[in-house]
């Protein structure tokens, strides 16, 4: 028998990277929010690699920060190393990556949660959802506590019917030997939610004292201060290095000789694994022409000797893990503290979600994170933030938020999930974004801070600093547009120093900056500003000027895309009444139920001819609707 344990606006089930952002966003929008988690000591836990960021992912962290989220601030306070990647490439693919102090990250995130107004944090296992007439009403815990709310966000990560596999050993478990969630997964299926089985894995952790670092290559952090959050003003300078080593033919022979013992190849695992983060067994089979593979040794924190062996993710038996590890230079005498394992778990088919991340079948029920078929802490955080924003909006009758593909990688990811679905754990890549020149690491604040402020997620003082930054950028661009540089010895010397060809005629400073070899620092030397401009303002002036032609073309493409997005499709349109649609297109459109012609054009199986037919049908205005919808 249950008892009434309390009433809330939003209930968040789970406190991983999706859950914490969901709870914080909902609470900051003014919703009375309850967050329930299996273990209060493991909020925002990193069950796999001890790092945040990387290509595309690091940009998501900055987008989360620009919308008022916590991940960027917390990693800035708790990292042991930070680097800016792809610095030799263009700004569209640059991204920050930080090595985390895992225990400290948890401690700092928990502190933020405990001090957040409108947020109640509680340890409990959610046993079931309370659903009446296809509407969510709340949740019930295993201790029979019934919590009521008009919106619930489920962010259970890889815990849904989680099963850990090491060789022929298999047992029900979530990551890090935590309890798995079984009844909730079964109930979702009973409610008509389609589920799929995915898998992921993690490598062994070894004792740092037993590693011979003299046989490895040091990978230090950057000396230049970097941060994910636009609010960070204090920087960590005492960084800890990572180390690089490699597998070899002996390693590969041991793996090949024992492939039949790997859960991946013995048939013990039925779930689909991540293509872009394969196990070492997968690497050896798929890339059998490679004589070696990189192995990064990543410390898990300042006050622990555990080292994460990045690149040796495996489900081989423990004794085989020991054998293959001892063939790797530097790890010959390494002692395993935690064995590597694979984990299989349930995910929902994400095409069952609206772009707000609310389920189509159950009103008020939202899902976010790995439950939606993604991989990675950053993807989870981005979804959690959006689910929290929109669940609070539904509960309090506020403005919802759906980012389109031109506004952020978060928008790209959610559109991919709800429109195309995914047949494997989804990972964000820069190649997934058609407008990636607009979705850069350096301009997330310019793209999204205004939105975050209007939703009540960005404080007034931060917004004022943002407006000042925008003003300085525009004024500096106007200033150098008016400055004429003549063919003086000083000007020619600076150009020659930069590796450019000398001027034949006078030139505007802004046009000189457009040359590939010229940097803002060169322009600044020739025509210094009267204002002491911050480094991030100078960076924006250089990028916006240098890539102005490409940016203009991208904006034209975005305008065309938005015209298609603005052509709305009624939710209850009857696709069977549209003559001429291909059978596959009709079936896919009925399943996804896109909200715009633009979204319909991205549904798998819908071709341009189908889009044209749909467009004509909608523009005619005589739209048949499904009865009873």
XYZ file of C-alpha atoms in Angstrom, residues 73-605:
533
model
C 31.094 25.275 -14.381
C 31.675 22.030 -12.513
C 34.367 20.654 -14.827
C 36.133 24.041 -14.759
C 36.403 23.717 -10.960
C 37.353 20.041 -10.844
C 39.519 19.141 -13.843
C 43.076 17.875 -13.633
C 43.964 18.804 -17.219
C 42.476 20.811 -20.082
C 43.372 21.121 -23.765
C 41.955 22.841 -26.837
C 41.802 20.285 -29.652
C 42.231 20.797 -33.413
C 43.968 24.153 -33.048
C 45.632 23.736 -36.455
C 42.239 23.364 -38.105
C 39.428 25.841 -38.639
C 37.246 27.206 -35.809
C 34.310 24.938 -36.732
C 36.079 21.823 -35.401
C 37.964 23.241 -32.417
C 36.811 21.995 -29.035
C 37.877 21.817 -25.415
C 38.511 18.531 -23.640
C 39.129 18.222 -19.917
C 40.293 15.314 -17.781
C 38.081 15.179 -14.742
C 38.787 14.523 -11.102
C 35.875 12.084 -10.849
C 35.302 12.123 -7.066
C 35.650 15.907 -6.931
C 33.253 16.365 -9.869
C 30.572 14.414 -7.978
C 31.185 16.402 -4.788
C 30.894 19.779 -6.546
C 27.771 18.803 -8.505
C 26.094 17.491 -5.364
C 26.879 20.775 -3.589
C 25.154 22.708 -6.395
C 22.102 20.421 -6.306
C 21.748 20.637 -2.519
C 21.844 24.435 -2.618
C 19.489 24.937 -5.579
C 16.249 26.684 -4.666
C 13.069 24.717 -5.583
C 15.018 21.431 -5.811
C 14.643 18.486 -3.433
C 17.256 15.722 -3.726
C 16.301 12.302 -2.365
C 17.705 8.759 -2.460
C 15.126 6.240 -3.681
C 14.525 3.514 -6.259
C 11.558 4.362 -8.485
C 9.517 1.189 -8.932
C 6.740 2.439 -11.204
C 5.069 5.395 -12.878
C 1.574 6.544 -11.992
C -0.277 6.837 -15.307
C -3.994 7.531 -15.792
C -5.678 7.869 -19.197
C -2.296 8.195 -20.920
C -1.261 11.041 -18.612
C 1.558 10.941 -16.085
C 0.524 11.606 -12.508
C 3.660 10.738 -10.564
C 5.923 7.889 -9.437
C 6.017 5.198 -6.759
C 9.248 4.104 -5.074
C 10.073 0.604 -3.822
C 9.367 1.856 -0.268
C 5.790 2.604 -1.426
C 6.222 6.372 -1.353
C 3.951 7.975 -3.971
C 5.162 11.314 -5.301
C 2.772 13.255 -7.517
C 3.547 15.681 -10.366
C 2.069 16.603 -13.765
C 5.454 15.983 -15.409
C 8.095 13.286 -14.907
C 11.515 13.115 -16.574
C 13.067 9.637 -16.725
C 16.884 9.766 -16.998
C 17.901 6.244 -16.032
C 20.964 5.991 -18.287
C 22.215 2.414 -18.690
C 20.360 1.116 -15.609
C 17.229 -0.122 -17.437
C 17.497 -3.929 -17.108
C 21.259 -3.404 -16.978
C 23.401 -6.533 -17.294
C 27.171 -6.613 -16.778
C 29.187 -9.156 -18.781
C 32.826 -10.190 -18.231
C 33.667 -13.267 -20.306
C 31.123 -15.942 -19.345
C 30.186 -14.095 -16.145
C 26.882 -12.218 -16.391
C 24.767 -10.549 -13.712
C 22.072 -7.893 -13.385
C 23.680 -4.580 -12.568
C 23.957 -0.960 -13.492
C 27.381 0.684 -13.974
C 29.923 0.354 -11.167
C 28.023 -2.563 -9.590
C 24.991 -0.440 -8.763
C 21.484 -1.874 -8.797
C 19.714 -2.080 -12.140
C 16.149 -0.914 -12.822
C 13.878 -3.736 -13.986
C 10.231 -2.997 -13.158
C 10.302 0.495 -14.668
C 11.567 -0.872 -17.987
C 8.849 -3.530 -18.018
C 6.176 -0.932 -17.291
C 7.290 1.278 -20.164
C 6.848 -1.687 -22.502
C 3.397 -2.345 -21.056
C 2.503 1.292 -21.726
C 3.326 0.735 -25.410
C 6.806 2.309 -25.468
C 9.057 0.447 -27.926
C 12.430 -0.524 -26.457
C 15.727 -1.651 -27.986
C 18.752 -3.309 -26.466
C 22.074 -1.443 -26.621
C 25.461 -2.118 -25.093
C 28.515 -0.196 -24.090
C 31.717 -1.071 -22.295
C 34.567 0.199 -20.234
C 38.264 -0.758 -19.816
C 40.130 -1.838 -16.727
C 41.455 0.613 -14.144
C 45.016 0.015 -12.957
C 47.104 1.148 -10.008
C 49.291 4.121 -10.937
C 52.132 2.866 -8.680
C 52.469 -0.228 -10.900
C 52.826 1.631 -14.223
C 56.281 2.194 -15.751
C 55.726 5.686 -17.178
C 59.263 5.772 -18.623
C 58.016 3.532 -21.448
C 55.148 5.875 -22.326
C 54.827 9.341 -23.888
C 53.708 12.233 -21.700
C 50.550 14.125 -22.720
C 50.520 17.393 -20.744
C 47.718 19.915 -20.505
C 47.897 23.427 -21.921
C 49.512 26.237 -20.005
C 47.106 28.820 -21.459
C 44.055 29.176 -19.190
C 40.918 27.625 -20.737
C 37.355 27.174 -19.531
C 34.065 25.692 -20.662
C 31.927 28.156 -18.751
C 31.642 31.796 -19.742
C 31.390 32.596 -16.016
C 34.719 31.057 -14.984
C 37.299 33.597 -13.806
C 39.650 31.405 -11.734
C 41.724 28.788 -13.530
C 43.460 25.601 -12.404
C 47.181 25.789 -13.157
C 48.622 22.672 -11.461
C 47.611 20.164 -14.125
C 48.306 16.431 -14.137
C 49.544 14.784 -17.352
C 48.081 11.782 -19.173
C 50.323 9.229 -20.880
C 50.317 7.525 -24.276
C 51.337 3.978 -25.145
C 50.348 1.408 -27.794
C 49.183 -2.157 -28.272
C 51.344 -4.417 -30.449
C 51.221 -7.689 -32.387
C 51.588 -9.722 -29.186
C 48.578 -7.930 -27.689
C 46.567 -8.577 -30.832
C 47.510 -12.288 -30.863
C 46.225 -12.780 -27.309
C 42.958 -11.062 -28.202
C 42.509 -13.063 -31.427
C 43.287 -16.328 -29.623
C 40.583 -15.575 -27.050
C 37.879 -13.980 -29.210
C 35.551 -16.885 -28.492
C 35.664 -15.955 -24.796
C 34.636 -12.353 -25.451
C 30.974 -11.695 -24.698
C 30.889 -9.645 -27.891
C 31.760 -12.654 -30.057
C 30.394 -15.575 -28.008
C 26.777 -14.480 -28.491
C 26.347 -13.524 -24.824
C 25.626 -9.904 -25.845
C 22.587 -9.247 -28.028
C 22.620 -5.447 -27.828
C 24.132 -3.119 -30.428
C 27.344 -1.383 -29.410
C 28.651 2.099 -30.236
C 30.350 2.304 -33.630
C 32.555 5.237 -32.642
C 33.789 3.811 -29.337
C 34.549 0.160 -30.122
C 35.975 -2.431 -27.746
C 39.556 -3.580 -28.263
C 38.127 -6.841 -29.644
C 36.183 -4.867 -32.250
C 39.256 -2.839 -33.175
C 41.370 -5.958 -33.726
C 38.689 -7.583 -35.916
C 37.607 -4.509 -37.873
C 41.055 -2.988 -38.317
C 43.172 -6.137 -38.595
C 45.661 -4.349 -40.869
C 46.692 -1.984 -38.060
C 49.875 -3.120 -36.252
C 49.048 -1.101 -33.142
C 46.349 0.986 -31.435
C 46.710 3.979 -29.115
C 46.256 3.514 -25.376
C 45.879 6.599 -23.180
C 46.550 6.317 -19.464
C 44.208 8.815 -17.782
C 44.363 9.503 -14.012
C 40.890 9.443 -12.413
C 41.663 12.154 -9.871
C 44.218 13.854 -7.636
C 43.501 11.734 -4.559
C 43.230 8.293 -6.142
C 45.766 5.965 -7.747
C 43.217 4.573 -10.228
C 44.202 5.111 -13.861
C 41.711 4.632 -16.690
C 43.193 2.614 -19.583
C 41.518 4.437 -22.488
C 41.489 2.247 -25.585
C 41.281 -1.172 -23.899
C 37.500 -1.368 -23.436
C 36.754 -5.095 -23.263
C 34.403 -7.874 -22.163
C 37.089 -10.574 -22.158
C 37.537 -12.703 -19.009
C 39.601 -11.061 -16.280
C 42.590 -13.396 -16.676
C 42.758 -12.571 -20.410
C 42.574 -8.857 -19.572
C 45.642 -9.367 -17.380
C 47.498 -11.239 -20.111
C 46.882 -8.714 -22.888
C 47.547 -5.708 -20.657
C 51.001 -7.019 -19.714
C 52.050 -6.927 -23.395
C 51.540 -3.136 -23.531
C 54.701 -1.042 -22.931
C 54.545 0.472 -19.464
C 51.836 -1.922 -18.262
C 53.956 -5.076 -17.971
C 53.616 -5.093 -14.180
C 50.391 -3.111 -13.889
C 47.843 -4.319 -11.350
C 44.162 -4.193 -12.246
C 42.042 -2.464 -9.597
C 38.779 -2.835 -11.534
C 38.290 -5.184 -14.454
C 36.849 -3.979 -17.737
C 33.297 -5.050 -18.569
C 30.492 -4.699 -21.086
C 27.032 -3.559 -20.028
C 23.818 -4.259 -21.893
C 20.722 -2.136 -21.242
C 17.328 -1.017 -22.552
C 16.807 2.194 -24.515
C 13.602 3.599 -25.908
C 13.161 4.178 -29.631
C 13.547 7.981 -29.725
C 11.176 8.578 -32.664
C 8.463 8.121 -30.009
C 9.370 11.565 -28.654
C 8.296 15.044 -29.605
C 11.153 17.543 -30.144
C 10.514 18.768 -26.571
C 11.527 15.226 -25.431
C 8.014 14.524 -24.181
C 6.776 11.052 -25.121
C 4.009 10.952 -27.702
C 2.129 8.147 -25.939
C 2.137 9.473 -22.356
C 1.384 13.155 -21.825
C 3.733 14.745 -19.303
C 6.317 11.945 -19.473
C 9.739 13.123 -20.692
C 12.917 11.088 -21.234
C 16.533 12.199 -21.592
C 20.069 10.848 -21.819
C 21.285 7.363 -22.656
C 17.746 6.059 -22.209
C 17.057 7.861 -25.513
C 19.768 5.907 -27.310
C 22.711 8.292 -27.012
C 26.207 7.709 -25.657
C 28.292 10.202 -23.741
C 27.949 12.476 -20.740
C 27.708 15.614 -22.890
C 24.847 14.331 -25.071
C 23.029 13.353 -21.880
C 23.545 16.778 -20.290
C 22.211 18.571 -23.381
C 19.067 16.442 -23.445
C 18.557 16.739 -19.705
C 18.712 20.517 -19.879
C 16.102 20.618 -22.649
C 13.821 18.112 -20.912
C 14.011 20.130 -17.689
C 13.214 23.378 -19.494
C 10.226 21.834 -21.270
C 8.850 19.786 -18.379
C 8.786 22.940 -16.242
C 7.118 24.767 -19.125
C 4.370 22.143 -19.338
C 3.823 22.105 -15.578
C 3.765 25.897 -15.183
C 2.330 26.869 -18.579
C 5.541 28.606 -19.667
C 7.308 28.918 -23.019
C 8.800 25.661 -24.350
C 12.147 25.509 -26.129
C 13.077 23.540 -29.239
C 16.446 24.416 -30.761
C 16.686 23.954 -34.515
C 19.696 22.549 -36.351
C 21.140 26.007 -36.983
C 21.091 27.035 -33.318
C 23.155 24.348 -31.659
C 24.534 20.843 -31.619
C 21.847 20.151 -29.014
C 19.286 20.953 -31.713
C 21.081 18.720 -34.231
C 21.170 15.815 -31.772
C 17.532 15.983 -30.697
C 16.307 16.439 -34.260
C 18.372 13.419 -35.354
C 16.937 11.318 -32.533
C 13.254 12.194 -32.830
C 13.238 12.365 -36.640
C 15.618 9.638 -37.780
C 15.978 7.474 -34.692
C 19.162 5.508 -34.129
C 20.124 1.876 -34.616
C 23.145 2.132 -32.292
C 24.264 4.323 -29.375
C 24.244 7.824 -30.908
C 27.331 9.998 -30.652
C 27.556 13.629 -31.707
C 30.057 14.325 -34.492
C 30.832 17.609 -36.244
C 29.914 15.877 -39.520
C 26.299 15.534 -38.335
C 25.833 19.326 -38.414
C 25.236 20.875 -41.823
C 25.754 24.359 -40.323
C 28.861 23.536 -38.286
C 30.624 26.767 -39.255
C 27.850 28.534 -37.331
C 27.936 26.090 -34.396
C 31.405 26.786 -33.096
C 33.083 26.335 -29.736
C 33.799 30.066 -29.570
C 30.297 31.443 -30.216
C 27.930 29.310 -28.099
C 27.234 32.312 -25.874
C 26.401 34.537 -28.855
C 23.977 31.897 -30.121
C 22.185 30.943 -26.927
C 22.679 33.352 -23.988
C 19.752 35.532 -25.044
C 17.525 32.448 -25.114
C 18.728 31.337 -21.693
C 18.117 34.811 -20.259
C 14.584 34.981 -21.660
C 13.812 31.618 -20.044
C 15.033 32.869 -16.665
C 18.118 30.616 -16.622
C 20.802 33.306 -16.988
C 21.238 35.868 -14.172
C 21.057 39.583 -14.869
C 24.740 40.348 -14.229
C 25.883 37.659 -16.636
C 23.452 38.928 -19.266
C 24.804 42.472 -18.922
C 28.371 41.204 -19.475
C 27.144 39.319 -22.531
C 25.539 42.443 -24.004
C 28.750 44.390 -23.444
C 30.745 41.718 -25.259
C 28.382 41.888 -28.246
C 28.648 45.671 -28.304
C 32.446 45.610 -28.277
C 32.570 43.083 -31.129
C 30.289 45.134 -33.375
C 32.036 48.413 -32.590
C 35.474 46.971 -33.325
C 34.307 45.538 -36.653
C 32.903 48.952 -37.587
C 36.116 50.659 -36.513
C 38.479 48.531 -38.617
C 36.058 48.802 -41.539
C 36.730 52.562 -41.562
C 40.522 52.411 -41.153
C 42.508 52.711 -44.406
C 45.999 51.219 -44.370
C 48.453 52.643 -46.892
C 51.539 51.008 -48.389
C 53.919 52.317 -45.718
C 57.092 50.513 -44.670
C 55.483 49.629 -41.306
C 52.409 48.073 -42.951
C 54.477 46.142 -45.492
C 56.781 44.851 -42.756
C 53.877 43.488 -40.675
C 52.355 41.809 -43.735
C 55.690 40.309 -44.708
C 56.201 39.063 -41.147
C 52.822 37.306 -41.358
C 53.880 35.602 -44.608
C 51.668 37.622 -46.950
C 52.302 39.501 -50.180
C 52.970 43.227 -49.997
C 50.271 45.792 -50.700
C 50.079 47.399 -54.113
C 47.315 49.789 -53.112
C 45.770 51.095 -49.911
C 43.366 48.675 -48.209
C 40.775 48.772 -45.470
C 41.956 47.079 -42.283
C 38.916 44.781 -42.303
C 39.791 43.526 -45.802
C 43.414 42.933 -44.809
C 42.183 40.787 -41.909
C 40.304 38.590 -44.403
C 43.621 37.360 -45.790
C 44.325 33.785 -44.553
C 47.712 34.607 -43.062
C 46.615 37.714 -41.192
C 45.573 37.642 -37.530
C 43.791 40.241 -35.444
C 47.064 40.845 -33.603
C 48.574 42.105 -36.875
C 45.701 44.539 -37.402
C 45.963 45.601 -33.769
C 49.660 46.353 -34.238
C 48.924 48.571 -37.259
C 45.816 50.268 -35.880
C 45.487 49.767 -32.130
C 42.070 50.228 -30.543
C 41.513 52.962 -27.966
C 39.696 50.343 -25.871
C 41.480 47.496 -24.085
C 39.552 44.673 -25.727
C 39.214 41.274 -23.990
C 40.764 38.265 -25.743
C 37.387 36.686 -26.532
C 36.240 39.879 -28.271
C 39.389 39.935 -30.422
C 38.837 36.260 -31.261
C 35.265 36.941 -32.385
C 36.267 39.920 -34.518
C 38.892 37.826 -36.310
C 36.626 34.815 -36.922
C 33.574 36.821 -37.973
C 35.600 38.944 -40.389
C 37.794 36.178 -41.785
C 34.894 33.800 -42.442
C 32.289 36.424 -43.338
C 31.802 35.085 -46.871
C 31.203 31.532 -45.694
C 29.004 32.755 -42.846
C 26.855 34.731 -45.293
C 26.299 31.612 -47.424
C 25.461 29.567 -44.344
C 22.915 32.171 -43.228
C 21.252 31.988 -46.644
C 21.014 28.192 -46.281
C 19.571 28.616 -42.793
C 16.924 31.013 -44.129
C 15.878 28.395 -46.688
C 15.742 25.717 -43.997
C 13.629 27.904 -41.712
C 11.077 28.506 -44.448
C 10.524 24.744 -44.533
C 10.462 24.577 -40.723
C 7.817 27.314 -40.643
C 5.484 25.242 -42.823
C 3.719 23.450 -39.987
C 1.982 20.081 -40.255
C -1.107 19.481 -38.079
C -0.363 16.833 -35.436
C -3.471 14.861 -36.417
C -3.026 14.969 -40.215
C -4.243 11.811 -41.996
C -1.349 10.663 -44.198
C -3.547 7.931 -45.699
C -5.580 10.705 -47.331
C -2.572 12.084 -49.210
C -2.556 10.441 -52.643
C 0.817 9.878 -54.298
C 2.924 9.343 -51.175
C 5.190 6.298 -51.397
C 4.125 3.495 -49.046
C 7.393 3.670 -47.089
C 7.112 7.442 -46.731
C 3.515 7.164 -45.523
C 4.462 4.572 -42.894
C 7.466 6.569 -41.674
C 5.514 9.831 -41.499
C 2.714 8.150 -39.521
C 5.296 6.788 -37.101
C 7.365 9.968 -36.574
C 4.500 12.488 -36.981
C 6.783 15.408 -37.908
C 5.673 18.886 -36.871
C 6.937 20.698 -39.978
C 7.692 20.049 -43.627
C 11.363 20.639 -42.804
C 11.327 17.867 -40.212
C 9.403 15.600 -42.605
C 12.135 16.063 -45.220
C 14.670 14.570 -42.775
C 12.658 11.451 -41.922
C 14.426 8.319 -43.179
C 12.572 6.843 -46.154
